[in-house]
Amino acid sequence: MAITIRDADESDVDLLVELSRIGQELHADALPAYFERHESRAAAAWIRSRLGRAESRTWIARAGDVPVGYVVAVVRDRPGDARCKPRRTCEIEEIAVSPAHRRQGVARALVDRVLADARARGIRDVELTSWSFNADAHRAFEALGFRPRIVRFGRDSGTRS
């Protein structure tokens, strides 16, 4: 299957809204206390906010004429302080591949595009985060060369709202 990657623009918002449903529903099913159900207008507003930012890039993957995935990457500048050196990173903020097209190189093609863009910007570190329940994503990210750097722990304080 030939996969092509292209920049997304305002004309792709409806398509990106549908593709974003994949990850949003997965997260809302797993952690309903933290994630909203997919709602098209809210998703469109979020996508437009990313398309309109200079530090953000969005790409769409196609298999032939069929859109099969997307990725949103954001450049983050972290100032240095007494503990840490300043860092410029590229964060994969969202990535999703249609379930019917997984394990066919779509995620790899999307990540390769992010890596190429980061290199062109002189950015060494490309990072992403993933919720602990998403073991399938963790395996995919590790297969793409990502390794855990930070483990974040959390717990409920015991309050009831």
Coordinates of N, CA and C in Angstrom, one line a residue:
M1 N 0.8 -1.2 0.0 CA 0.0 0.0 0.0 C 0.9 1.2 0.0
A2 N 0.7 2.1 -1.0 CA 1.5 3.4 -1.0 C 0.8 4.4 -0.1
I3 N 1.6 4.9 0.8 CA 1.1 5.9 1.7 C 1.7 7.3 1.4
T4 N 0.9 8.3 1.3 CA 1.4 9.6 1.0 C 1.0 10.5 2.2
I5 N 1.9 11.4 2.5 CA 1.7 12.4 3.6 C 1.7 13.8 3.0
R6 N 0.7 14.6 3.5 CA 0.6 15.9 3.0 C 0.2 16.8 4.2
D7 N 0.6 18.1 4.0 CA 0.2 19.1 5.0 C -1.3 19.3 5.0
A8 N -1.8 19.4 6.2 CA -3.3 19.7 6.3 C -3.5 21.2 6.3
D9 N -4.7 21.6 5.9 CA -5.0 23.0 5.9 C -6.5 23.1 6.3
E10 N -7.0 24.4 6.3 CA -8.3 24.6 6.7 C -9.4 23.8 6.0
S11 N -9.1 23.5 4.7 CA -10.1 22.7 3.9 C -10.2 21.2 4.4
D12 N -9.3 20.8 5.3 CA -9.2 19.5 5.8 C -9.9 19.3 7.2
V13 N -10.5 20.4 7.7 CA -11.0 20.3 9.1 C -12.0 19.2 9.3
D14 N -13.0 19.1 8.4 CA -14.0 18.0 8.6 C -13.4 16.6 8.5
L15 N -12.5 16.4 7.7 CA -11.8 15.2 7.6 C -11.0 14.9 8.9
L16 N -10.3 15.9 9.4 CA -9.5 15.7 10.6 C -10.5 15.5 11.8
V17 N -11.6 16.1 11.8 CA -12.6 15.9 12.9 C -13.0 14.4 12.9
E18 N -13.2 13.8 11.8 CA -13.6 12.4 11.7 C -12.4 11.5 12.1
L19 N -11.2 11.8 11.7 CA -10.1 11.0 12.1 C -9.8 11.2 13.6
S20 N -10.0 12.4 14.1 CA -9.8 12.6 15.6 C -10.7 11.8 16.5
R21 N -11.8 11.3 15.9 CA -12.8 10.5 16.7 C -12.1 9.2 17.2
I22 N -11.2 8.7 16.4 CA -10.5 7.4 16.8 C -9.9 7.5 18.2
G23 N -9.0 8.5 18.4 CA -8.3 8.6 19.6 C -9.2 9.1 20.7
Q24 N -10.1 10.1 20.4 CA -10.9 10.7 21.4 C -11.9 9.7 22.1
E25 N -12.5 8.8 21.2 CA -13.4 7.8 21.8 C -12.6 6.7 22.6
L26 N -11.5 6.4 22.1 CA -10.6 5.4 22.8 C -10.3 5.9 24.2
H27 N -9.9 7.2 24.3 CA -9.6 7.8 25.6 C -10.8 8.0 26.5
A28 N -11.9 8.4 25.9 CA -13.2 8.6 26.7 C -13.7 7.3 27.2
D29 N -13.6 6.2 26.4 CA -14.0 4.9 26.9 C -13.2 4.4 28.1
A30 N -11.9 4.6 28.0 CA -11.0 4.1 29.0 C -11.0 5.0 30.3
L31 N -11.1 6.3 30.1 CA -11.0 7.2 31.2 C -12.0 8.3 31.2
P32 N -13.3 7.9 31.4 CA -14.4 8.9 31.2 C -14.3 10.1 32.2
A33 N -13.6 9.9 33.3 CA -13.5 11.0 34.3 C -12.5 12.1 33.8
Y34 N -11.7 11.8 32.8 CA -10.7 12.7 32.3 C -11.0 13.2 30.9
F35 N -11.7 12.4 30.1 CA -11.8 12.7 28.7 C -13.3 12.9 28.3
E36 N -13.5 14.0 27.5 CA -14.8 14.2 26.9 C -15.1 13.2 25.8
R37 N -16.4 13.0 25.5 CA -16.8 12.2 24.3 C -16.5 13.1 23.1
H38 N -16.3 12.5 22.0 CA -16.0 13.2 20.8 C -17.2 14.1 20.4
E39 N -17.0 15.3 20.2 CA -18.0 16.2 19.8 C -17.4 17.0 18.6
S40 N -18.1 17.0 17.5 CA -17.5 17.5 16.2 C -17.2 19.0 16.3
R41 N -18.1 19.8 16.8 CA -17.8 21.2 16.8 C -16.6 21.6 17.7
A42 N -16.5 20.9 18.9 CA -15.4 21.1 19.8 C -14.1 20.6 19.1
A43 N -14.1 19.5 18.5 CA -13.0 19.0 17.8 C -12.5 19.9 16.7
A44 N -13.5 20.4 15.9 CA -13.1 21.3 14.8 C -12.5 22.6 15.3
A45 N -12.9 23.1 16.5 CA -12.3 24.3 17.0 C -10.9 24.0 17.5
W46 N -10.7 22.9 18.1 CA -9.3 22.5 18.5 C -8.4 22.3 17.3
I47 N -8.9 21.7 16.3 CA -8.1 21.5 15.1 C -7.7 22.8 14.5
R48 N -8.7 23.7 14.3 CA -8.4 25.0 13.7 C -7.4 25.8 14.6
S49 N -7.5 25.6 15.9 CA -6.5 26.3 16.7 C -5.1 25.8 16.4
R50 N -4.9 24.6 16.1 CA -3.6 24.0 15.8 C -3.2 24.4 14.4
L51 N -4.1 24.5 13.4 CA -3.8 24.8 12.0 C -3.3 26.3 12.0
G52 N -3.8 27.1 12.9 CA -3.5 28.5 12.8 C -2.2 29.0 13.6
R53 N -1.5 28.0 14.1 CA -0.3 28.4 15.0 C 1.0 28.1 14.2
A54 N 1.9 29.1 14.3 CA 3.2 28.9 13.6 C 4.0 27.7 14.1
E55 N 3.9 27.5 15.4 CA 4.7 26.4 16.0 C 4.1 25.0 15.9
S56 N 2.9 24.9 15.2 CA 2.2 23.7 15.1 C 2.2 23.2 13.6
R57 N 2.3 21.9 13.4 CA 2.1 21.3 12.1 C 1.2 20.2 12.1
T58 N 0.3 20.0 11.1 CA -0.6 18.9 11.0 C -0.5 18.3 9.7
W59 N -0.3 16.9 9.6 CA -0.2 16.2 8.4 C -1.3 15.1 8.3
I60 N -1.7 14.8 7.1 CA -2.7 13.7 6.9 C -2.0 12.6 6.1
A61 N -2.3 11.4 6.4 CA -1.8 10.2 5.7 C -2.9 9.7 4.8
R62 N -2.6 9.3 3.6 CA -3.6 8.7 2.7 C -3.0 7.4 2.1
A63 N -3.9 6.5 2.0 CA -3.6 5.3 1.2 C -4.4 5.4 0.0
G64 N -3.8 5.7 -1.1 CA -4.5 6.0 -2.3 C -5.3 7.3 -2.1
D65 N -6.6 7.2 -2.3 CA -7.5 8.4 -2.1 C -8.1 8.4 -0.7
V66 N -7.8 7.4 0.1 CA -8.5 7.2 1.4 C -7.6 7.9 2.5
P67 N -8.2 8.8 3.3 CA -7.5 9.3 4.4 C -7.4 8.3 5.5
V68 N -6.3 7.9 6.0 CA -6.1 6.8 7.0 C -5.5 7.2 8.3
G69 N -5.0 8.5 8.4 CA -4.4 8.9 9.7 C -4.0 10.3 9.7
Y70 N -3.6 10.8 10.8 CA -3.1 12.2 10.9 C -2.1 12.3 12.1
V71 N -1.4 13.4 12.1 CA -0.5 13.7 13.2 C -0.5 15.2 13.4
V72 N -0.4 15.6 14.7 CA -0.3 17.0 15.0 C 1.0 17.1 15.9
A73 N 1.9 18.0 15.4 CA 3.2 18.1 16.1 C 3.4 19.6 16.5
V74 N 3.9 19.9 17.7 CA 4.0 21.2 18.2 C 5.4 21.4 18.7
V75 N 6.0 22.5 18.3 CA 7.3 22.9 18.8 C 7.1 23.5 20.2
R76 N 7.9 23.1 21.2 CA 7.8 23.6 22.5 C 9.2 24.1 22.9
D77 N 9.2 25.3 23.4 CA 10.5 25.9 24.0 C 10.3 25.9 25.5
R78 N 11.3 25.3 26.1 CA 11.3 25.2 27.6 C 12.5 26.0 28.1
P79 N 12.2 27.1 28.8 CA 13.4 27.9 29.3 C 14.2 27.1 30.3
G80 N 15.5 27.4 30.4 CA 16.3 26.8 31.4 C 16.1 27.4 32.8
D81 N 16.5 26.7 33.8 CA 16.5 27.2 35.1 C 17.6 26.6 35.9
A82 N 17.6 26.7 37.2 CA 18.7 26.3 38.0 C 18.9 24.7 38.0
R83 N 17.8 24.0 37.5 CA 17.9 22.6 37.5 C 18.1 22.0 36.1
C84 N 17.5 22.7 35.1 CA 17.4 22.1 33.7 C 17.9 23.1 32.7
K85 N 18.5 22.5 31.7 CA 19.0 23.3 30.6 C 17.8 23.7 29.7
P86 N 17.9 24.8 29.0 CA 16.8 25.1 28.1 C 16.7 24.0 27.0
R87 N 15.5 23.8 26.5 CA 15.3 22.8 25.5 C 14.2 23.2 24.5
R88 N 14.5 22.9 23.3 CA 13.5 23.0 22.2 C 13.2 21.6 21.7
T89 N 11.9 21.3 21.8 CA 11.5 19.9 21.5 C 10.3 20.0 20.5
C90 N 10.1 18.9 19.8 CA 8.9 18.8 18.9 C 8.1 17.7 19.6
E91 N 6.9 18.1 20.0 CA 6.0 17.1 20.7 C 4.9 16.6 19.7
I92 N 4.8 15.3 19.6 CA 3.7 14.8 18.8 C 2.5 14.8 19.8
E93 N 1.6 15.8 19.5 CA 0.5 16.1 20.4 C -0.7 15.1 20.2
E94 N -0.8 14.7 18.9 CA -1.9 13.7 18.6 C -1.4 12.9 17.4
I95 N -1.7 11.6 17.4 CA -1.5 10.8 16.2 C -2.5 9.7 16.3
A96 N -3.1 9.4 15.1 CA -4.1 8.4 15.0 C -4.1 7.8 13.6
V97 N -4.3 6.5 13.6 CA -4.4 5.7 12.4 C -5.7 4.9 12.4
S98 N -6.4 4.9 11.3 CA -7.6 4.2 11.2 C -7.4 2.7 11.6
P99 N -8.2 2.1 12.4 CA -8.0 0.7 12.8 C -7.8 -0.3 11.6
A100 N -8.5 0.0 10.5 CA -8.4 -0.9 9.3 C -7.0 -0.8 8.6
H101 N -6.3 0.3 9.0 CA -5.0 0.5 8.3 C -3.8 0.5 9.2
R102 N -4.0 -0.1 10.4 CA -2.9 -0.2 11.3 C -2.0 -1.3 10.9
R103 N -0.7 -1.2 11.3 CA 0.3 -2.2 11.0 C 0.6 -2.3 9.5
Q104 N 0.4 -1.2 8.9 CA 0.7 -1.1 7.4 C 1.7 0.0 7.1
G105 N 2.3 0.6 8.1 CA 3.3 1.6 7.9 C 2.8 3.0 7.9
V106 N 1.5 3.2 8.2 CA 1.0 4.6 8.3 C 1.6 5.4 9.4
A107 N 1.6 4.9 10.6 CA 2.2 5.6 11.7 C 3.6 5.9 11.5
R108 N 4.4 4.9 10.9 CA 5.8 5.2 10.6 C 5.9 6.3 9.6
A109 N 5.1 6.4 8.6 CA 5.2 7.4 7.6 C 4.9 8.8 8.2
L110 N 3.9 8.8 9.1 CA 3.6 10.1 9.8 C 4.7 10.5 10.7
V111 N 5.3 9.6 11.5 CA 6.4 9.9 12.4 C 7.6 10.3 11.6
D112 N 7.9 9.6 10.5 CA 9.0 10.0 9.7 C 8.8 11.5 9.2
R113 N 7.6 11.9 8.9 CA 7.4 13.3 8.4 C 7.7 14.2 9.6
V114 N 7.2 13.9 10.8 CA 7.5 14.7 11.9 C 9.0 14.8 12.2
L115 N 9.7 13.7 12.1 CA 11.2 13.7 12.3 C 11.9 14.6 11.3
A116 N 11.5 14.5 10.0 CA 12.1 15.3 9.0 C 11.9 16.8 9.2
D117 N 10.7 17.1 9.7 CA 10.4 18.5 10.0 C 11.2 19.0 11.2
A118 N 11.3 18.2 12.2 CA 12.1 18.5 13.3 C 13.6 18.8 12.9
R119 N 14.1 17.9 12.1 CA 15.5 18.0 11.7 C 15.7 19.3 10.9
A120 N 14.7 19.6 10.0 CA 14.8 20.9 9.2 C 14.7 22.1 10.1
R121 N 14.1 22.0 11.3 CA 14.1 23.1 12.2 C 15.2 23.1 13.2
G122 N 16.1 22.1 13.1 CA 17.2 22.0 14.0 C 16.9 21.5 15.4
I123 N 15.8 20.8 15.5 CA 15.3 20.2 16.7 C 15.7 18.8 16.9
R124 N 16.4 18.5 17.9 CA 16.9 17.1 18.1 C 15.9 16.2 18.7
D125 N 15.2 16.7 19.8 CA 14.3 15.8 20.5 C 12.8 15.8 20.0
V126 N 12.3 14.7 19.7 CA 10.9 14.5 19.3 C 10.3 13.6 20.4
E127 N 9.2 14.1 21.0 CA 8.6 13.4 22.2 C 7.1 13.3 22.0
L128 N 6.6 12.4 22.8 CA 5.1 12.2 22.8 C 4.8 11.7 24.2
T129 N 3.5 11.8 24.6 CA 3.0 11.2 25.8 C 1.9 10.3 25.5
S130 N 1.7 9.3 26.4 CA 0.6 8.3 26.2 C 0.1 7.9 27.5
W131 N -1.2 7.8 27.7 CA -1.8 7.3 28.9 C -1.4 5.9 29.2
S132 N -1.3 5.5 30.4 CA -0.8 4.2 30.8 C -1.7 3.0 30.3
F133 N -3.0 3.3 30.1 CA -3.9 2.2 29.7 C -3.6 1.8 28.2
N134 N -3.0 2.6 27.5 CA -2.9 2.4 26.0 C -1.7 1.5 25.6
A135 N -1.7 0.3 26.0 CA -0.5 -0.6 25.7 C -0.3 -0.8 24.3
D136 N -1.3 -0.8 23.4 CA -1.2 -1.0 22.0 C -0.4 0.2 21.4
A137 N -0.7 1.4 21.9 CA 0.1 2.6 21.4 C 1.5 2.5 21.9
H138 N 1.7 2.1 23.1 CA 3.1 2.0 23.7 C 3.9 1.0 22.8
R139 N 3.4 -0.1 22.4 CA 4.1 -1.0 21.6 C 4.4 -0.4 20.2
A140 N 3.5 0.3 19.7 CA 3.7 1.0 18.4 C 4.8 2.0 18.5
F141 N 4.7 2.9 19.6 CA 5.7 3.9 19.7 C 7.1 3.3 19.9
E142 N 7.2 2.3 20.7 CA 8.5 1.6 20.9 C 9.0 1.0 19.6
A143 N 8.1 0.5 18.7 CA 8.5 0.0 17.4 C 9.0 1.1 16.5
L144 N 8.6 2.3 16.8 CA 9.0 3.5 16.0 C 10.2 4.1 16.6
G145 N 10.8 3.6 17.6 CA 12.0 4.1 18.2 C 11.9 5.0 19.4
F146 N 10.7 5.2 19.9 CA 10.5 6.0 21.1 C 10.8 5.1 22.3
R147 N 11.4 5.7 23.3 CA 11.7 5.1 24.6 C 11.2 5.9 25.7
P148 N 10.7 5.3 26.8 CA 10.2 6.1 27.9 C 11.3 6.9 28.5
R149 N 11.0 8.2 28.8 CA 12.0 9.1 29.5 C 11.5 9.5 30.8
I150 N 10.2 9.7 30.9 CA 9.5 10.2 32.2 C 8.4 9.3 32.5
V151 N 8.2 8.9 33.7 CA 7.0 8.2 34.1 C 6.3 9.1 35.1
R152 N 5.1 9.4 34.8 CA 4.3 10.3 35.7 C 3.3 9.4 36.5
F153 N 3.3 9.6 37.8 CA 2.4 8.8 38.6 C 1.3 9.8 39.1
G154 N 0.1 9.2 39.3 CA -1.0 10.0 39.8 C -1.9 9.2 40.8
R155 N -2.6 9.9 41.6 CA -3.6 9.3 42.5 C -4.6 10.3 42.8
D156 N -5.8 9.7 43.1 CA -6.9 10.5 43.6 C -6.6 11.0 45.0
S157 N -6.9 12.2 45.3 CA -6.6 12.7 46.7 C -7.6 12.2 47.7
G158 N -8.7 11.6 47.2 CA -9.7 11.1 48.1 C -10.9 12.1 48.3
T159 N -10.8 13.2 47.6 CA -11.9 14.2 47.7 C -13.1 13.7 46.8
R160 N -14.2 14.1 47.1 CA -15.4 13.8 46.2 C -16.0 15.2 45.8
S161 N -16.2 15.3 44.5 CA -16.8 16.5 44.0 C -18.2 16.3 43.5

